[in-house]
PDB file of C-alpha atoms in Angstrom:
ATOM      1  CA  MET A   1     -22.507  86.709 171.428  1.00  0.00           C
ATOM      2  CA  SER A   2     -19.248  85.136 172.571  1.00  0.00           C
ATOM      3  CA  ASP A   3     -17.270  82.943 170.195  1.00  0.00           C
ATOM      4  CA  SER A   4     -16.345  79.360 171.071  1.00  0.00           C
ATOM      5  CA  LYS A   5     -13.208  79.296 168.926  1.00  0.00           C
ATOM      6  CA  PRO A   6      -9.880  80.627 170.263  1.00  0.00           C
ATOM      7  CA  ALA A   7      -9.518  83.206 167.496  1.00  0.00           C
ATOM      8  CA  GLY A   8     -12.942  84.651 168.235  1.00  0.00           C
ATOM      9  CA  GLN A   9     -12.308  84.530 171.960  1.00  0.00           C
ATOM     10  CA  PHE A  10      -9.121  86.510 171.522  1.00  0.00           C
ATOM     11  CA  PHE A  11     -10.883  89.183 169.466  1.00  0.00           C
ATOM     12  CA  ASP A  12     -13.620  89.355 172.106  1.00  0.00           C
ATOM     13  CA  ALA A  13     -11.033  89.793 174.856  1.00  0.00           C
ATOM     14  CA  ALA A  14      -9.136  92.475 172.934  1.00  0.00           C
ATOM     15  CA  ILE A  15     -12.336  94.369 172.115  1.00  0.00           C
ATOM     16  CA  THR A  16     -13.398  94.265 175.766  1.00  0.00           C
ATOM     17  CA  LEU A  17     -10.016  95.666 176.837  1.00  0.00           C
ATOM     18  CA  LEU A  18     -10.188  98.396 174.200  1.00  0.00           C
ATOM     19  CA  GLN A  19     -13.649  99.379 175.382  1.00  0.00           C
ATOM     20  CA  ARG A  20     -12.456  99.506 178.993  1.00  0.00           C
ATOM     21  CA  VAL A  21      -9.488 101.675 178.098  1.00  0.00           C
ATOM     22  CA  ARG A  22     -11.674 103.960 175.987  1.00  0.00           C
ATOM     23  CA  ASP A  23     -14.178 104.461 178.809  1.00  0.00           C
ATOM     24  CA  GLU A  24     -12.048 104.266 181.958  1.00  0.00           C
ATOM     25  CA  GLU A  25      -8.982 106.135 180.673  1.00  0.00           C
ATOM     26  CA  ALA A  26     -10.769 108.858 178.709  1.00  0.00           C
ATOM     27  CA  GLU A  27      -9.775 111.620 181.137  1.00  0.00           C
ATOM     28  CA  ASN A  28      -6.138 110.513 181.261  1.00  0.00           C
ATOM     29  CA  ILE A  29      -5.969 110.168 177.472  1.00  0.00           C
ATOM     30  CA  GLU A  30      -7.267 113.718 177.124  1.00  0.00           C
ATOM     31  CA  ALA A  31      -4.720 114.956 179.652  1.00  0.00           C
ATOM     32  CA  ALA A  32      -1.861 113.100 177.941  1.00  0.00           C
ATOM     33  CA  GLY A  33      -2.807 114.433 174.517  1.00  0.00           C
ATOM     34  CA  THR A  34      -3.014 117.934 175.942  1.00  0.00           C
ATOM     35  CA  LEU A  35       0.424 117.536 177.540  1.00  0.00           C
ATOM     36  CA  LEU A  36       1.916 116.541 174.167  1.00  0.00           C
ATOM     37  CA  ALA A  37       0.182 119.481 172.481  1.00  0.00           C
ATOM     38  CA  ASP A  38       1.483 121.845 175.161  1.00  0.00           C
ATOM     39  CA  THR A  39       5.001 120.502 174.607  1.00  0.00           C
ATOM     40  CA  VAL A  40       4.831 120.960 170.837  1.00  0.00           C
ATOM     41  CA  ALA A  41       3.363 124.458 171.171  1.00  0.00           C
ATOM     42  CA  SER A  42       6.060 125.560 173.623  1.00  0.00           C
ATOM     43  CA  GLY A  43       8.961 124.363 171.459  1.00  0.00           C
ATOM     44  CA  GLY A  44       9.624 121.084 173.246  1.00  0.00           C
ATOM     45  CA  ARG A  45      10.419 117.723 171.716  1.00  0.00           C
ATOM     46  CA  LEU A  46       8.624 114.379 172.058  1.00  0.00           C
ATOM     47  CA  PHE A  47      10.225 111.029 172.856  1.00  0.00           C
ATOM     48  CA  ALA A  48       8.945 107.481 173.288  1.00  0.00           C
ATOM     49  CA  PHE A  49      10.670 104.575 175.020  1.00  0.00           C
ATOM     50  CA  GLY A  50       9.818 100.938 175.530  1.00  0.00           C
ATOM     51  CA  ALA A  51      11.862  97.804 176.175  1.00  0.00           C
ATOM     52  CA  GLY A  52      11.261  94.352 174.730  1.00  0.00           C
ATOM     53  CA  HIS A  53       7.775  93.963 173.324  1.00  0.00           C
ATOM     54  CA  SER A  54       6.807  97.283 174.896  1.00  0.00           C
ATOM     55  CA  SER A  55       9.146  98.832 172.329  1.00  0.00           C
ATOM     56  CA  LEU A  56       6.692  97.832 169.600  1.00  0.00           C
ATOM     57  CA  ALA A  57       4.144 100.356 170.836  1.00  0.00           C
ATOM     58  CA  ALA A  58       6.852 103.010 171.158  1.00  0.00           C
ATOM     59  CA  GLN A  59       8.039 102.412 167.602  1.00  0.00           C
ATOM     60  CA  ASP A  60       4.452 102.560 166.355  1.00  0.00           C
ATOM     61  CA  VAL A  61       4.218 106.308 167.059  1.00  0.00           C
ATOM     62  CA  VAL A  62       7.620 107.224 165.570  1.00  0.00           C
ATOM     63  CA  TYR A  63       8.031 108.260 161.892  1.00  0.00           C
ATOM     64  CA  ARG A  64       4.489 107.093 161.283  1.00  0.00           C
ATOM     65  CA  ALA A  65       2.082 108.155 158.538  1.00  0.00           C
ATOM     66  CA  GLY A  66      -0.745 109.979 160.279  1.00  0.00           C
ATOM     67  CA  GLY A  67       1.449 110.531 163.325  1.00  0.00           C
ATOM     68  CA  LEU A  68       3.337 113.436 164.840  1.00  0.00           C
ATOM     69  CA  ALA A  69       6.654 114.073 163.086  1.00  0.00           C
ATOM     70  CA  LEU A  70       8.164 115.326 166.344  1.00  0.00           C
ATOM     71  CA  MET A  71       7.909 111.945 168.089  1.00  0.00           C
ATOM     72  CA  ASN A  72      11.387 110.442 168.448  1.00  0.00           C
ATOM     73  CA  LEU A  73      12.392 106.980 169.621  1.00  0.00           C
ATOM     74  CA  LEU A  74      14.611 107.000 172.707  1.00  0.00           C
ATOM     75  CA  ALA A  75      16.572 103.856 171.978  1.00  0.00           C
ATOM     76  CA  VAL A  76      18.504 101.811 174.524  1.00  0.00           C
ATOM     77  CA  PRO A  77      20.995  99.421 172.886  1.00  0.00           C
ATOM     78  CA  GLY A  78      19.995  95.807 173.293  1.00  0.00           C
ATOM     79  CA  VAL A  79      16.449  96.335 174.545  1.00  0.00           C
ATOM     80  CA  VAL A  80      14.582  97.690 171.514  1.00  0.00           C
ATOM     81  CA  GLY A  81      12.855  94.627 170.104  1.00  0.00           C
ATOM     82  CA  VAL A  82      14.008  91.036 170.026  1.00  0.00           C
ATOM     83  CA  ASP A  83      16.785  91.431 167.459  1.00  0.00           C
ATOM     84  CA  VAL A  84      19.466  91.273 170.157  1.00  0.00           C
ATOM     85  CA  MET A  85      21.038  87.804 170.429  1.00  0.00           C
ATOM     86  CA  PRO A  86      20.304  85.971 172.574  1.00  0.00           C
ATOM     87  CA  ALA A  87      16.847  87.496 173.046  1.00  0.00           C
ATOM     88  CA  THR A  88      17.057  86.844 176.791  1.00  0.00           C
ATOM     89  CA  LEU A  89      19.846  89.432 177.007  1.00  0.00           C
ATOM     90  CA  GLY A  90      17.270  92.154 176.401  1.00  0.00           C
ATOM     91  CA  SER A  91      15.321  91.007 179.449  1.00  0.00           C
ATOM     92  CA  ALA A  92      18.488  91.006 181.536  1.00  0.00           C
ATOM     93  CA  LEU A  93      19.411  94.543 180.464  1.00  0.00           C
ATOM     94  CA  GLU A  94      16.031  95.814 181.684  1.00  0.00           C
ATOM     95  CA  ARG A  95      17.178  94.980 185.210  1.00  0.00           C
ATOM     96  CA  VAL A  96      20.519  96.806 185.074  1.00  0.00           C
ATOM     97  CA  ASP A  97      20.803  99.781 187.428  1.00  0.00           C
ATOM     98  CA  GLY A  98      22.343 102.904 185.907  1.00  0.00           C
ATOM     99  CA  LEU A  99      21.578 102.071 182.277  1.00  0.00           C
ATOM    100  CA  ALA A 100      18.657 104.507 181.966  1.00  0.00           C
ATOM    101  CA  THR A 101      20.662 107.371 183.441  1.00  0.00           C
ATOM    102  CA  ALA A 102      23.550 106.698 181.058  1.00  0.00           C
ATOM    103  CA  VAL A 103      21.173 106.711 178.083  1.00  0.00           C
ATOM    104  CA  LEU A 104      19.496 109.955 179.125  1.00  0.00           C
ATOM    105  CA  ASP A 105      22.866 111.604 179.761  1.00  0.00           C
ATOM    106  CA  SER A 106      23.915 110.910 176.161  1.00  0.00           C
ATOM    107  CA  SER A 107      20.536 111.646 174.564  1.00  0.00           C
ATOM    108  CA  PRO A 108      19.111 114.948 173.274  1.00  0.00           C
ATOM    109  CA  VAL A 109      16.344 114.866 175.917  1.00  0.00           C
ATOM    110  CA  ARG A 110      16.223 118.132 177.861  1.00  0.00           C
ATOM    111  CA  GLU A 111      14.049 120.244 180.121  1.00  0.00           C
ATOM    112  CA  GLY A 112      10.704 121.077 178.541  1.00  0.00           C
ATOM    113  CA  ASP A 113      10.462 117.838 176.549  1.00  0.00           C
ATOM    114  CA  ALA A 114       7.893 115.075 177.026  1.00  0.00           C
ATOM    115  CA  LEU A 115       8.708 111.368 177.300  1.00  0.00           C
ATOM    116  CA  LEU A 116       6.338 108.436 176.871  1.00  0.00           C
ATOM    117  CA  ILE A 117       7.594 105.408 178.782  1.00  0.00           C
ATOM    118  CA  ILE A 118       5.873 102.149 177.905  1.00  0.00           C
ATOM    119  CA  SER A 119       6.335  99.212 180.255  1.00  0.00           C
ATOM    120  CA  LEU A 120       3.651  96.594 180.744  1.00  0.00           C
ATOM    121  CA  SER A 121       4.768  95.526 184.213  1.00  0.00           C
ATOM    122  CA  GLY A 122       6.505  98.761 185.187  1.00  0.00           C
ATOM    123  CA  ARG A 123       8.596  96.751 187.649  1.00  0.00           C
ATOM    124  CA  ASN A 124      12.023  96.592 186.032  1.00  0.00           C
ATOM    125  CA  ALA A 125      14.878  98.937 186.888  1.00  0.00           C
ATOM    126  CA  LEU A 126      15.140 100.419 183.398  1.00  0.00           C
ATOM    127  CA  PRO A 127      11.690 102.071 183.053  1.00  0.00           C
ATOM    128  CA  VAL A 128      11.566 103.072 186.730  1.00  0.00           C
ATOM    129  CA  GLU A 129      14.987 104.723 186.589  1.00  0.00           C
ATOM    130  CA  MET A 130      14.142 106.263 183.208  1.00  0.00           C
ATOM    131  CA  ALA A 131      11.097 107.994 184.683  1.00  0.00           C
ATOM    132  CA  MET A 132      12.863 109.094 187.860  1.00  0.00           C
ATOM    133  CA  THR A 133      15.870 110.531 186.032  1.00  0.00           C
ATOM    134  CA  ALA A 134      13.830 112.200 183.288  1.00  0.00           C
ATOM    135  CA  ARG A 135      11.734 114.083 185.817  1.00  0.00           C
ATOM    136  CA  THR A 136      14.828 115.384 187.601  1.00  0.00           C
ATOM    137  CA  LEU A 137      15.839 116.853 184.227  1.00  0.00           C
ATOM    138  CA  GLY A 138      12.554 118.739 183.964  1.00  0.00           C
ATOM    139  CA  VAL A 139      11.013 116.337 181.458  1.00  0.00           C
ATOM    140  CA  LYS A 140       7.288 115.548 181.617  1.00  0.00           C
ATOM    141  CA  VAL A 141       6.764 111.783 181.849  1.00  0.00           C
ATOM    142  CA  ILE A 142       3.714 109.856 180.679  1.00  0.00           C
ATOM    143  CA  GLY A 143       3.780 106.245 181.837  1.00  0.00           C
ATOM    144  CA  VAL A 144       1.867 103.604 179.899  1.00  0.00           C
ATOM    145  CA  THR A 145       1.581 100.476 182.014  1.00  0.00           C
ATOM    146  CA  SER A 146      -0.722  97.919 183.590  1.00  0.00           C
ATOM    147  CA  VAL A 147      -1.395  99.257 187.068  1.00  0.00           C
ATOM    148  CA  ALA A 148      -2.424  95.761 188.200  1.00  0.00           C
ATOM    149  CA  TYR A 149       1.223  94.680 188.185  1.00  0.00           C
ATOM    150  CA  ALA A 150       2.113  97.200 190.897  1.00  0.00           C
ATOM    151  CA  SER A 151      -0.156  95.473 193.400  1.00  0.00           C
ATOM    152  CA  ARG A 152       0.683  91.893 192.392  1.00  0.00           C
ATOM    153  CA  THR A 153       4.418  91.951 191.611  1.00  0.00           C
ATOM    154  CA  SER A 154       7.462  93.222 193.470  1.00  0.00           C
ATOM    155  CA  SER A 155       9.640  95.965 192.022  1.00  0.00           C
ATOM    156  CA  ARG A 156      13.059  95.124 190.584  1.00  0.00           C
ATOM    157  CA  HIS A 157      14.324  98.644 191.238  1.00  0.00           C
ATOM    158  CA  THR A 158      16.284  99.436 194.380  1.00  0.00           C
ATOM    159  CA  SER A 159      13.601 101.959 195.407  1.00  0.00           C
ATOM    160  CA  GLY A 160      10.961  99.239 195.584  1.00  0.00           C
ATOM    161  CA  THR A 161       8.687 101.344 193.369  1.00  0.00           C
ATOM    162  CA  HIS A 162       7.049 100.859 189.980  1.00  0.00           C
ATOM    163  CA  LEU A 163       6.877 103.047 186.878  1.00  0.00           C
ATOM    164  CA  LYS A 164       3.473 104.402 187.852  1.00  0.00           C
ATOM    165  CA  ASP A 165       5.008 105.995 190.958  1.00  0.00           C
ATOM    166  CA  HIS A 166       7.243 108.352 188.959  1.00  0.00           C
ATOM    167  CA  CYS A 167       5.034 109.843 186.241  1.00  0.00           C
ATOM    168  CA  ASP A 168       3.247 113.108 185.643  1.00  0.00           C
ATOM    169  CA  LEU A 169       0.455 111.083 184.044  1.00  0.00           C
ATOM    170  CA  VAL A 170      -0.304 107.351 184.019  1.00  0.00           C
ATOM    171  CA  LEU A 171      -2.253 105.510 181.325  1.00  0.00           C
ATOM    172  CA  ASP A 172      -3.488 102.120 182.509  1.00  0.00           C
ATOM    173  CA  SER A 173      -3.703  99.488 179.768  1.00  0.00           C
ATOM    174  CA  LYS A 174      -5.828  97.221 182.012  1.00  0.00           C
ATOM    175  CA  ILE A 175      -3.828  94.168 180.934  1.00  0.00           C
ATOM    176  CA  ALA A 176      -3.995  91.312 183.431  1.00  0.00           C
ATOM    177  CA  VAL A 177      -0.803  90.156 185.125  1.00  0.00           C
ATOM    178  CA  GLY A 178       0.845  87.622 182.829  1.00  0.00           C
ATOM    179  CA  ASP A 179      -0.448  89.200 179.595  1.00  0.00           C
ATOM    180  CA  ALA A 180      -2.342  86.187 178.281  1.00  0.00           C
ATOM    181  CA  GLU A 181      -6.066  86.311 177.561  1.00  0.00           C
ATOM    182  CA  LEU A 182      -6.925  82.662 176.904  1.00  0.00           C
ATOM    183  CA  THR A 183      -6.757  79.342 178.736  1.00  0.00           C
ATOM    184  CA  LEU A 184      -7.671  75.835 177.642  1.00  0.00           C
ATOM    185  CA  ASP A 185      -7.685  72.603 179.586  1.00  0.00           C
ATOM    186  CA  THR A 186      -5.588  71.059 176.814  1.00  0.00           C
ATOM    187  CA  VAL A 187      -2.931  73.816 176.898  1.00  0.00           C
ATOM    188  CA  PRO A 188      -0.584  73.893 179.921  1.00  0.00           C
ATOM    189  CA  ALA A 189      -0.034  77.669 179.969  1.00  0.00           C
ATOM    190  CA  PRO A 190      -2.207  80.747 179.366  1.00  0.00           C
ATOM    191  CA  PHE A 191      -1.742  82.207 175.895  1.00  0.00           C
ATOM    192  CA  ALA A 192      -2.732  84.958 173.422  1.00  0.00           C
ATOM    193  CA  PRO A 193      -1.271  88.262 174.734  1.00  0.00           C
ATOM    194  CA  ALA A 194      -3.189  91.481 173.960  1.00  0.00           C
ATOM    195  CA  SER A 195      -0.893  94.127 175.407  1.00  0.00           C
ATOM    196  CA  THR A 196       0.529  95.259 172.051  1.00  0.00           C
ATOM    197  CA  VAL A 197      -2.910  95.714 170.495  1.00  0.00           C
ATOM    198  CA  VAL A 198      -4.262  97.662 173.450  1.00  0.00           C
ATOM    199  CA  THR A 199      -1.161  99.758 174.181  1.00  0.00           C
ATOM    200  CA  SER A 200      -0.736 100.774 170.550  1.00  0.00           C
ATOM    201  CA  ALA A 201      -4.390 101.822 170.358  1.00  0.00           C
ATOM    202  CA  LEU A 202      -4.020 103.757 173.603  1.00  0.00           C
ATOM    203  CA  LEU A 203      -1.018 105.678 172.280  1.00  0.00           C
ATOM    204  CA  GLN A 204      -2.672 106.427 168.948  1.00  0.00           C
ATOM    205  CA  ALA A 205      -5.640 107.849 170.862  1.00  0.00           C
ATOM    206  CA  VAL A 206      -3.244 110.136 172.738  1.00  0.00           C
ATOM    207  CA  VAL A 207      -1.571 111.272 169.501  1.00  0.00           C
ATOM    208  CA  ALA A 208      -4.968 111.902 167.902  1.00  0.00           C
ATOM    209  CA  THR A 209      -5.952 114.022 170.888  1.00  0.00           C
ATOM    210  CA  ALA A 210      -2.713 116.001 170.640  1.00  0.00           C
ATOM    211  CA  ALA A 211      -3.228 116.698 166.925  1.00  0.00           C
ATOM    212  CA  ALA A 212      -6.818 117.852 167.428  1.00  0.00           C
ATOM    213  CA  THR A 213      -5.829 119.993 170.420  1.00  0.00           C
ATOM    214  CA  LEU A 214      -3.137 121.775 168.424  1.00  0.00           C
ATOM    215  CA  ALA A 215      -5.596 122.399 165.596  1.00  0.00           C
ATOM    216  CA  ASP A 216      -8.120 123.829 168.056  1.00  0.00           C
ATOM    217  CA  ARG A 217      -5.437 126.348 169.096  1.00  0.00           C
ATOM    218  CA  GLY A 218      -4.809 127.407 165.517  1.00  0.00           C
ATOM    219  CA  ILE A 219      -1.526 125.489 165.258  1.00  0.00           C
ATOM    220  CA  GLU A 220      -1.004 123.138 162.310  1.00  0.00           C
ATOM    221  CA  PRO A 221      -0.194 119.728 163.830  1.00  0.00           C
ATOM    222  CA  PRO A 222       3.176 118.526 162.489  1.00  0.00           C
ATOM    223  CA  LEU A 223       1.751 115.350 160.964  1.00  0.00           C
ATOM    224  CA  LEU A 224       3.386 112.988 158.492  1.00  0.00           C
ATOM    225  CA  ARG A 225       1.664 111.606 155.412  1.00  0.00           C
ATOM    226  CA  SER A 226       2.180 108.215 153.834  1.00  0.00           C
ATOM    227  CA  GLY A 227       5.052 108.135 151.374  1.00  0.00           C
ATOM    228  CA  ASN A 228       2.929 105.762 149.295  1.00  0.00           C
ATOM    229  CA  VAL A 229       0.360 108.399 148.314  1.00  0.00           C
ATOM    230  CA  ASP A 230       0.954 111.093 145.699  1.00  0.00           C
ATOM    231  CA  GLY A 231       2.561 114.153 147.247  1.00  0.00           C
ATOM    232  CA  GLY A 232       3.416 112.338 150.456  1.00  0.00           C
ATOM    233  CA  HIS A 233       7.177 112.754 150.211  1.00  0.00           C
ATOM    234  CA  ASP A 234       6.910 116.460 149.398  1.00  0.00           C
ATOM    235  CA  TRP A 235       4.589 116.986 152.364  1.00  0.00           C
ATOM    236  CA  ASN A 236       6.931 115.147 154.719  1.00  0.00           C
ATOM    237  CA  TYR A 237       9.963 117.054 153.456  1.00  0.00           C
ATOM    238  CA  ARG A 238       8.229 120.340 154.281  1.00  0.00           C
ATOM    239  CA  ILE A 239       7.323 119.195 157.789  1.00  0.00           C
ATOM    240  CA  MET A 240      10.793 117.796 158.473  1.00  0.00           C
ATOM    241  CA  GLU A 241      12.469 120.981 157.298  1.00  0.00           C
ATOM    242  CA  GLN A 242      10.160 123.121 159.402  1.00  0.00           C
ATOM    243  CA  TYR A 243      10.885 121.079 162.544  1.00  0.00           C
ATOM    244  CA  ARG A 244      14.388 119.792 161.715  1.00  0.00           C
ATOM    245  CA  ASP A 245      15.809 120.938 165.066  1.00  0.00           C
ATOM    246  CA  ARG A 246      13.258 118.777 166.927  1.00  0.00           C
ATOM    247  CA  ILE A 247      13.468 115.602 164.819  1.00  0.00           C
ATOM    248  CA  PHE A 248      16.367 113.267 165.553  1.00  0.00           C
ATOM    249  CA  TYR A 249      15.608 110.161 163.466  1.00  0.00           C
ATOM    250  CA  ARG A 250      16.440 111.942 160.192  1.00  0.00           C
ATOM    251  CA  HIS A 251      20.063 112.815 160.932  1.00  0.00           C
TER     252      HIS A 251
END
């Protein structure tokens, strides 16, 4: 039964999107989790990148209890979150040509690694260039985006392409163009975005698949435990020491 109140309507919309992603992206989620497991098993490193609010989903899989210790944040100054002042500068930086290449050139990313690139619209220069450049380096790229944007918005990259055009795998978040689930006659603009909820869930499903896949191969998944449970810090110290050459947020 649908809810008549905005809060209930938002939950209904988010649940519907989560169900769609679960059902329609199941094969791609399995493939993405397998790609991460393959990378871990072969000695590669894992990275996640997102700009603006897409960075929230990227940060959610880095240094996370219950998550893979090998997942590192590929940070671009000024675009990770809304702490840059003014906040609009972050949006402007997403459109700067050459920035992604400069970041990759100075990062530890190398051939054999895997990179998650999260961009809701996938239209800005930064994520497009990030994917293009990473693949030339021999990095496997998983794009997490709303494919709908590619058919309804123009690219802001000189190639005229979107993120989805430069990935080894694409995960479609199914978010509608504009990222707002609710409308009311009394409110002049659509509101209540669901992209963070859905994208974070999508990425956690991929990580869960990777962990289970590694275990199925007889490899202990390099998972972190909560530091707020007894023994958590000791567990994490062991994992970080074992994989210290593939973890970059601890140095």
